[in-house]
Amino acid sequence: MFPFRILNQEQIQDLLDMRTTIGLVEKAYKLKAEEDASLFPMVFHEFEPGKADMDIKSGELTGANIFGLKLVSWFGDNPSKSLPAVVGTVLVLDSRTGAPLGIMSGEHITMMRTGAAGSIGAKYLARKDSENLLLVGSGHLGAFQIIATLMNMENIKKVTVYNALSFDQANEFCKSIKDKLLGLLAPYKSQDKEFYDQMLKRIDIVFEPTQDIQQATEQADIIITATPS
Ligand SMILES: NC(=O)c1ccc[n+]([C@@H]2O[C@H](COP(=O)([O-])OP(=O)(O)OC[C@H]3O[C@@H](n4cnc5c(N)ncnc54)[C@H](O)[C@@H]3O)[C@@H](O)[C@H]2O)c1
């Protein structure tokens, strides 16, 4: 009865870039602070503690005439089945009629939003001259946190990566991180070469795994955690 758009993961990946996402997430935080947006109570359910859970986050963006929800499930065993741990769906509706406007795949949006949120935290809470970023957890979210933080913090020289469960995974993460970051920068290669070149310099830094979380914490200017613990 109501026409609405459906955007799959590939379309979202083509449409959404990190710099835009940071701007939009910051705008949403401001709208919330100015009471131009409201959140509805969150629904959280653990199917199996530490292994599988889901949450529904929802709210209204007054002024934009929309309300919506995002249902995100996190199934920790999924990677062993070659599936992503986080699976999400976003539904956006018209707040004047209640009619649906669109349904979107939520995985990429979730990773982008969460990376953007971490970097906004760093932008406002960390020292401008911060040089050492510590990433705790070396899973899927890590690359999004790093690229967003490097966009907001221009003096980062080293990213230390800690994984409590597997040093090897942190090591592998560090070896492959630049390719992932380049992937997240790809949209700018044709759209904004100056920004792309600037970001190429920012990712040309040291990525180092560590087993010593105490020392890494003491040396860190910014700590971002991306773990289920
Ligand atoms: N708040 C949000 O909006 C939001 C959005 C996305 C993801 N998340 C959460 O972020 C977490 C990470 O997401 P992901 O996609 O990277 O998951 P992931 O499973 O890909 O990676 C998690 C990593 O953390 C490591 N780890 C587990 N316990 C640890 C500990 N105590 N110390 C250090 N490392 C530890 C794991 O070995 C793994 O490498 C998930 O729990 C997810 O629910 C939150």
Short mmCIF file of C-alpha atoms and ligand atoms in Angstrom, two decimals:
data_model
loop_
_atom_site.label_atom_id
_atom_site.label_comp_id
_atom_site.label_asym_id
_atom_site.label_seq_id
_atom_site.Cartn_x
_atom_site.Cartn_y
_atom_site.Cartn_z
CA MET A 1 0.00 0.00 0.00
CA PHE A 2 2.83 2.41 0.82
CA PRO A 3 5.71 2.71 -1.62
CA PHE A 4 9.03 2.48 0.23
CA ARG A 5 12.65 2.05 -0.71
CA ILE A 6 14.77 -0.97 0.07
CA LEU A 7 18.54 -0.51 0.19
CA ASN A 8 20.76 -3.54 0.46
CA GLN A 9 24.26 -3.69 1.94
CA GLU A 10 26.07 -3.04 -1.38
CA GLN A 11 23.94 0.03 -2.07
CA ILE A 12 24.56 1.37 1.45
CA GLN A 13 28.31 0.81 1.00
CA ASP A 14 28.20 2.82 -2.23
CA LEU A 15 26.13 5.63 -0.70
CA LEU A 16 27.75 6.10 2.69
CA ASP A 17 31.27 7.39 3.30
CA MET A 18 32.90 7.92 6.70
CA ARG A 19 33.39 11.69 6.51
CA THR A 20 29.68 12.18 5.74
CA THR A 21 28.73 9.70 8.46
CA ILE A 22 30.79 11.57 11.08
CA GLY A 23 29.00 14.81 10.13
CA LEU A 24 25.57 13.18 10.31
CA VAL A 25 26.21 11.41 13.62
CA GLU A 26 27.52 14.64 15.15
CA LYS A 27 24.41 16.45 13.86
CA ALA A 28 22.16 13.81 15.41
CA TYR A 29 23.94 14.21 18.78
CA LYS A 30 23.45 17.99 18.55
CA LEU A 31 19.74 17.59 17.71
CA LYS A 32 19.41 15.33 20.73
CA ALA A 33 21.17 17.87 22.98
CA GLU A 34 18.91 20.63 21.63
CA GLU A 35 15.87 18.42 22.30
CA ASP A 36 15.07 18.27 18.58
CA ALA A 37 15.31 14.50 18.67
CA SER A 38 14.16 11.91 21.15
CA LEU A 39 15.03 8.33 21.94
CA PHE A 40 12.53 5.63 22.77
CA PRO A 41 13.41 3.01 25.42
CA MET A 42 15.94 0.48 24.17
CA VAL A 43 15.03 -3.17 23.93
CA PHE A 44 17.87 -5.60 24.66
CA HIS A 45 17.71 -9.35 24.76
CA GLU A 46 20.46 -11.88 25.34
CA PHE A 47 19.79 -15.20 23.65
CA GLU A 48 22.97 -16.55 25.22
CA PRO A 49 25.09 -14.25 27.41
CA GLY A 50 28.40 -13.38 25.70
CA LYS A 51 27.43 -15.36 22.60
CA ALA A 52 24.31 -13.95 21.03
CA ASP A 53 22.17 -10.90 21.67
CA MET A 54 19.95 -8.39 19.91
CA ASP A 55 18.89 -4.85 20.56
CA ILE A 56 16.32 -2.48 19.11
CA LYS A 57 17.27 1.20 19.20
CA SER A 58 14.62 3.64 18.10
CA GLY A 59 13.75 7.29 18.17
CA GLU A 60 12.23 10.28 16.46
CA LEU A 61 13.97 13.04 14.55
CA THR A 62 11.59 15.94 15.09
CA GLY A 63 11.86 18.44 12.26
CA ALA A 64 12.82 15.78 9.74
CA ASN A 65 9.39 14.19 10.20
CA ILE A 66 10.80 10.73 10.63
CA PHE A 67 11.01 8.08 13.28
CA GLY A 68 12.67 4.75 13.04
CA LEU A 69 14.39 1.79 14.55
CA LYS A 70 17.42 -0.33 14.09
CA LEU A 71 17.42 -3.95 15.10
CA VAL A 72 20.94 -5.29 15.53
CA SER A 73 21.76 -8.84 16.38
CA TRP A 74 25.21 -9.89 17.45
CA PHE A 75 25.96 -13.58 17.07
CA GLY A 76 29.54 -14.22 18.19
CA ASP A 77 29.82 -17.61 16.50
CA ASN A 78 28.88 -16.27 13.08
CA PRO A 79 32.46 -15.65 11.87
CA SER A 80 33.18 -19.39 12.23
CA LYS A 81 30.29 -19.90 9.77
CA SER A 82 31.74 -17.26 7.42
CA LEU A 83 28.99 -14.84 8.42
CA PRO A 84 29.39 -11.39 9.99
CA ALA A 85 28.93 -11.26 13.78
CA VAL A 86 26.68 -8.22 13.52
CA VAL A 87 23.48 -8.37 11.47
CA GLY A 88 21.16 -5.38 11.39
CA THR A 89 18.06 -3.93 9.78
CA VAL A 90 16.93 -0.30 9.78
CA LEU A 91 13.33 0.81 9.32
CA VAL A 92 12.50 4.50 8.72
CA LEU A 93 8.92 5.78 8.94
CA ASP A 94 7.06 9.07 8.35
CA SER A 95 6.11 10.59 11.71
CA ARG A 96 3.09 12.39 10.20
CA THR A 97 1.44 9.22 8.95
CA GLY A 98 3.30 6.26 10.45
CA ALA A 99 3.91 4.96 6.95
CA PRO A 100 7.20 3.19 6.21
CA LEU A 101 9.64 5.11 4.01
CA GLY A 102 12.45 2.64 3.73
CA ILE A 103 14.11 -0.52 4.92
CA MET A 104 17.88 -0.72 4.88
CA SER A 105 20.48 -3.29 5.59
CA GLY A 106 21.95 -2.22 8.93
CA GLU A 107 25.35 -3.94 9.18
CA HIS A 108 27.39 -1.36 7.32
CA ILE A 109 25.40 1.55 8.80
CA THR A 110 26.07 0.13 12.28
CA MET A 111 29.81 -0.17 11.71
CA MET A 112 30.00 3.30 10.14
CA ARG A 113 27.88 4.92 12.86
CA THR A 114 29.80 3.29 15.68
CA GLY A 115 33.15 4.22 14.15
CA ALA A 116 31.92 7.80 13.73
CA ALA A 117 30.64 7.91 17.33
CA GLY A 118 34.03 6.77 18.66
CA SER A 119 35.83 9.44 16.68
CA ILE A 120 33.43 12.17 17.85
CA GLY A 121 34.19 11.11 21.42
CA ALA A 122 37.91 11.48 20.68
CA LYS A 123 37.38 14.84 18.93
CA TYR A 124 35.70 16.40 21.97
CA LEU A 125 37.30 14.51 24.85
CA ALA A 126 40.90 13.90 23.83
CA ARG A 127 43.80 16.31 23.56
CA LYS A 128 44.16 17.74 20.03
CA ASP A 129 47.83 16.67 19.93
CA SER A 130 47.04 13.03 20.83
CA GLU A 131 49.52 10.70 19.17
CA ASN A 132 48.88 7.22 20.57
CA LEU A 133 45.62 5.41 19.94
CA LEU A 134 44.97 2.10 21.69
CA LEU A 135 42.36 -0.16 20.14
CA VAL A 136 41.12 -2.90 22.47
CA GLY A 137 39.56 -5.68 20.39
CA SER A 138 40.66 -6.49 16.87
CA GLY A 139 37.45 -7.55 15.16
CA HIS A 140 35.27 -6.17 12.41
CA LEU A 141 34.56 -2.82 14.07
CA GLY A 142 38.25 -1.97 14.51
CA ALA A 143 38.95 -0.57 11.03
CA PHE A 144 35.89 1.70 11.22
CA GLN A 145 37.00 3.07 14.60
CA ILE A 146 40.51 3.71 13.31
CA ILE A 147 39.63 5.43 10.03
CA ALA A 148 37.03 7.66 11.72
CA THR A 149 39.44 8.60 14.51
CA LEU A 150 42.20 9.39 12.01
CA MET A 151 39.76 11.70 10.20
CA ASN A 152 39.07 13.65 13.40
CA MET A 153 42.51 13.50 15.03
CA GLU A 154 45.32 14.69 12.79
CA ASN A 155 48.35 13.91 14.96
CA ILE A 156 47.97 10.15 15.56
CA LYS A 157 51.33 8.48 14.95
CA LYS A 158 50.77 5.01 16.36
CA VAL A 159 47.86 2.60 16.81
CA THR A 160 48.44 -0.17 19.34
CA VAL A 161 46.09 -3.13 19.09
CA TYR A 162 45.25 -5.46 21.95
CA ASN A 163 43.17 -8.62 21.83
CA ALA A 164 42.78 -10.37 25.18
CA LEU A 165 41.83 -13.66 23.55
CA SER A 166 44.36 -13.89 20.76
CA PHE A 167 47.64 -12.04 20.20
CA ASP A 168 47.83 -13.69 16.76
CA GLN A 169 44.53 -12.08 15.77
CA ALA A 170 45.81 -8.66 16.88
CA ASN A 171 48.99 -9.31 14.88
CA GLU A 172 47.03 -10.33 11.77
CA PHE A 173 44.78 -7.30 12.23
CA CYS A 174 47.83 -5.00 12.18
CA LYS A 175 49.23 -6.69 9.08
CA SER A 176 46.02 -6.30 7.09
CA ILE A 177 44.66 -3.03 8.49
CA LYS A 178 46.03 -0.70 5.81
CA ASP A 179 44.15 -2.54 3.04
CA LYS A 180 40.91 -2.24 5.04
CA LEU A 181 41.50 1.46 5.66
CA LEU A 182 42.23 2.00 1.96
CA GLY A 183 38.91 0.31 1.18
CA LEU A 184 37.08 2.75 3.46
CA LEU A 185 38.86 5.66 1.77
CA ALA A 186 38.12 4.44 -1.76
CA PRO A 187 35.10 6.76 -2.37
CA TYR A 188 37.33 9.82 -2.00
CA LYS A 189 39.81 8.70 -4.66
CA SER A 190 37.55 10.02 -7.40
CA GLN A 191 35.33 12.39 -5.35
CA ASP A 192 37.91 14.41 -3.40
CA LYS A 193 41.51 13.70 -4.31
CA GLU A 194 42.92 16.29 -1.89
CA PHE A 195 41.16 14.67 1.08
CA TYR A 196 42.15 11.22 -0.19
CA ASP A 197 45.83 12.20 -0.34
CA GLN A 198 45.61 13.79 3.10
CA MET A 199 44.13 10.58 4.53
CA LEU A 200 46.76 8.43 2.77
CA LYS A 201 49.35 10.30 4.85
CA ARG A 202 47.31 9.83 8.04
CA ILE A 203 47.12 6.05 7.60
CA ASP A 204 50.85 5.85 6.91
CA ILE A 205 51.58 5.28 10.62
CA VAL A 206 52.65 2.44 12.90
CA PHE A 207 50.16 -0.34 13.71
CA GLU A 208 51.51 -2.53 16.49
CA PRO A 209 49.99 -5.49 18.32
CA THR A 210 50.66 -5.77 22.05
CA GLN A 211 50.34 -8.34 24.80
CA ASP A 212 50.99 -5.80 27.53
CA ILE A 213 47.68 -4.02 28.10
CA GLN A 214 48.95 -2.19 31.20
CA GLN A 215 51.86 -0.57 29.38
CA ALA A 216 49.70 0.16 26.31
CA THR A 217 47.09 1.82 28.52
CA GLU A 218 49.71 3.94 30.28
CA GLN A 219 51.12 5.12 26.94
CA ALA A 220 47.77 5.76 25.23
CA ASP A 221 46.29 9.20 24.63
CA ILE A 222 43.02 7.71 23.36
CA ILE A 223 41.56 4.28 24.13
CA ILE A 224 38.76 2.82 22.03
CA THR A 225 37.24 -0.48 23.05
CA ALA A 226 35.50 -2.66 20.48
CA THR A 227 34.88 -5.96 22.22
CA PRO A 228 31.83 -7.84 23.47
CA SER A 229 33.27 -7.97 27.01
N1 LIG B 1 27.18 0.29 20.50
C1 LIG B 1 27.06 0.05 19.21
O1 LIG B 1 26.39 0.76 18.46
C2 LIG B 1 27.77 -1.10 18.62
C3 LIG B 1 27.83 -1.23 17.25
C4 LIG B 1 28.54 -2.28 16.70
C5 LIG B 1 29.16 -3.18 17.52
N2 LIG B 1 29.04 -3.05 18.84
C6 LIG B 1 29.68 -4.02 19.73
O2 LIG B 1 31.07 -3.92 19.55
C7 LIG B 1 31.65 -5.19 19.81
C8 LIG B 1 32.71 -5.49 18.77
O3 LIG B 1 32.12 -5.61 17.48
P1 LIG B 1 32.91 -6.35 16.34
O4 LIG B 1 32.00 -6.38 15.17
O5 LIG B 1 34.27 -5.78 16.19
O6 LIG B 1 33.01 -7.82 16.97
P2 LIG B 1 34.06 -8.96 16.61
O7 LIG B 1 33.55 -10.21 17.21
O8 LIG B 1 34.39 -8.92 15.15
O9 LIG B 1 35.40 -8.53 17.39
C9 LIG B 1 35.51 -8.50 18.79
C10 LIG B 1 36.98 -8.68 19.11
O10 LIG B 1 37.20 -8.47 20.51
C11 LIG B 1 38.11 -9.46 20.98
N3 LIG B 1 37.90 -9.54 22.42
C12 LIG B 1 36.96 -10.20 23.10
N4 LIG B 1 37.06 -9.96 24.43
C13 LIG B 1 38.10 -9.11 24.57
C14 LIG B 1 38.70 -8.48 25.71
N5 LIG B 1 38.24 -8.69 26.93
N6 LIG B 1 39.75 -7.66 25.50
C15 LIG B 1 40.23 -7.45 24.25
N7 LIG B 1 39.70 -8.02 23.14
C16 LIG B 1 38.65 -8.84 23.31
C17 LIG B 1 37.77 -10.67 20.18
O11 LIG B 1 38.81 -11.60 20.16
C18 LIG B 1 37.50 -10.08 18.79
O12 LIG B 1 38.70 -9.90 18.09
C19 LIG B 1 30.49 -6.19 19.82
O13 LIG B 1 30.29 -6.59 21.14
C20 LIG B 1 29.29 -5.41 19.35
O14 LIG B 1 28.11 -5.80 19.99
C21 LIG B 1 28.39 -2.03 19.42
#
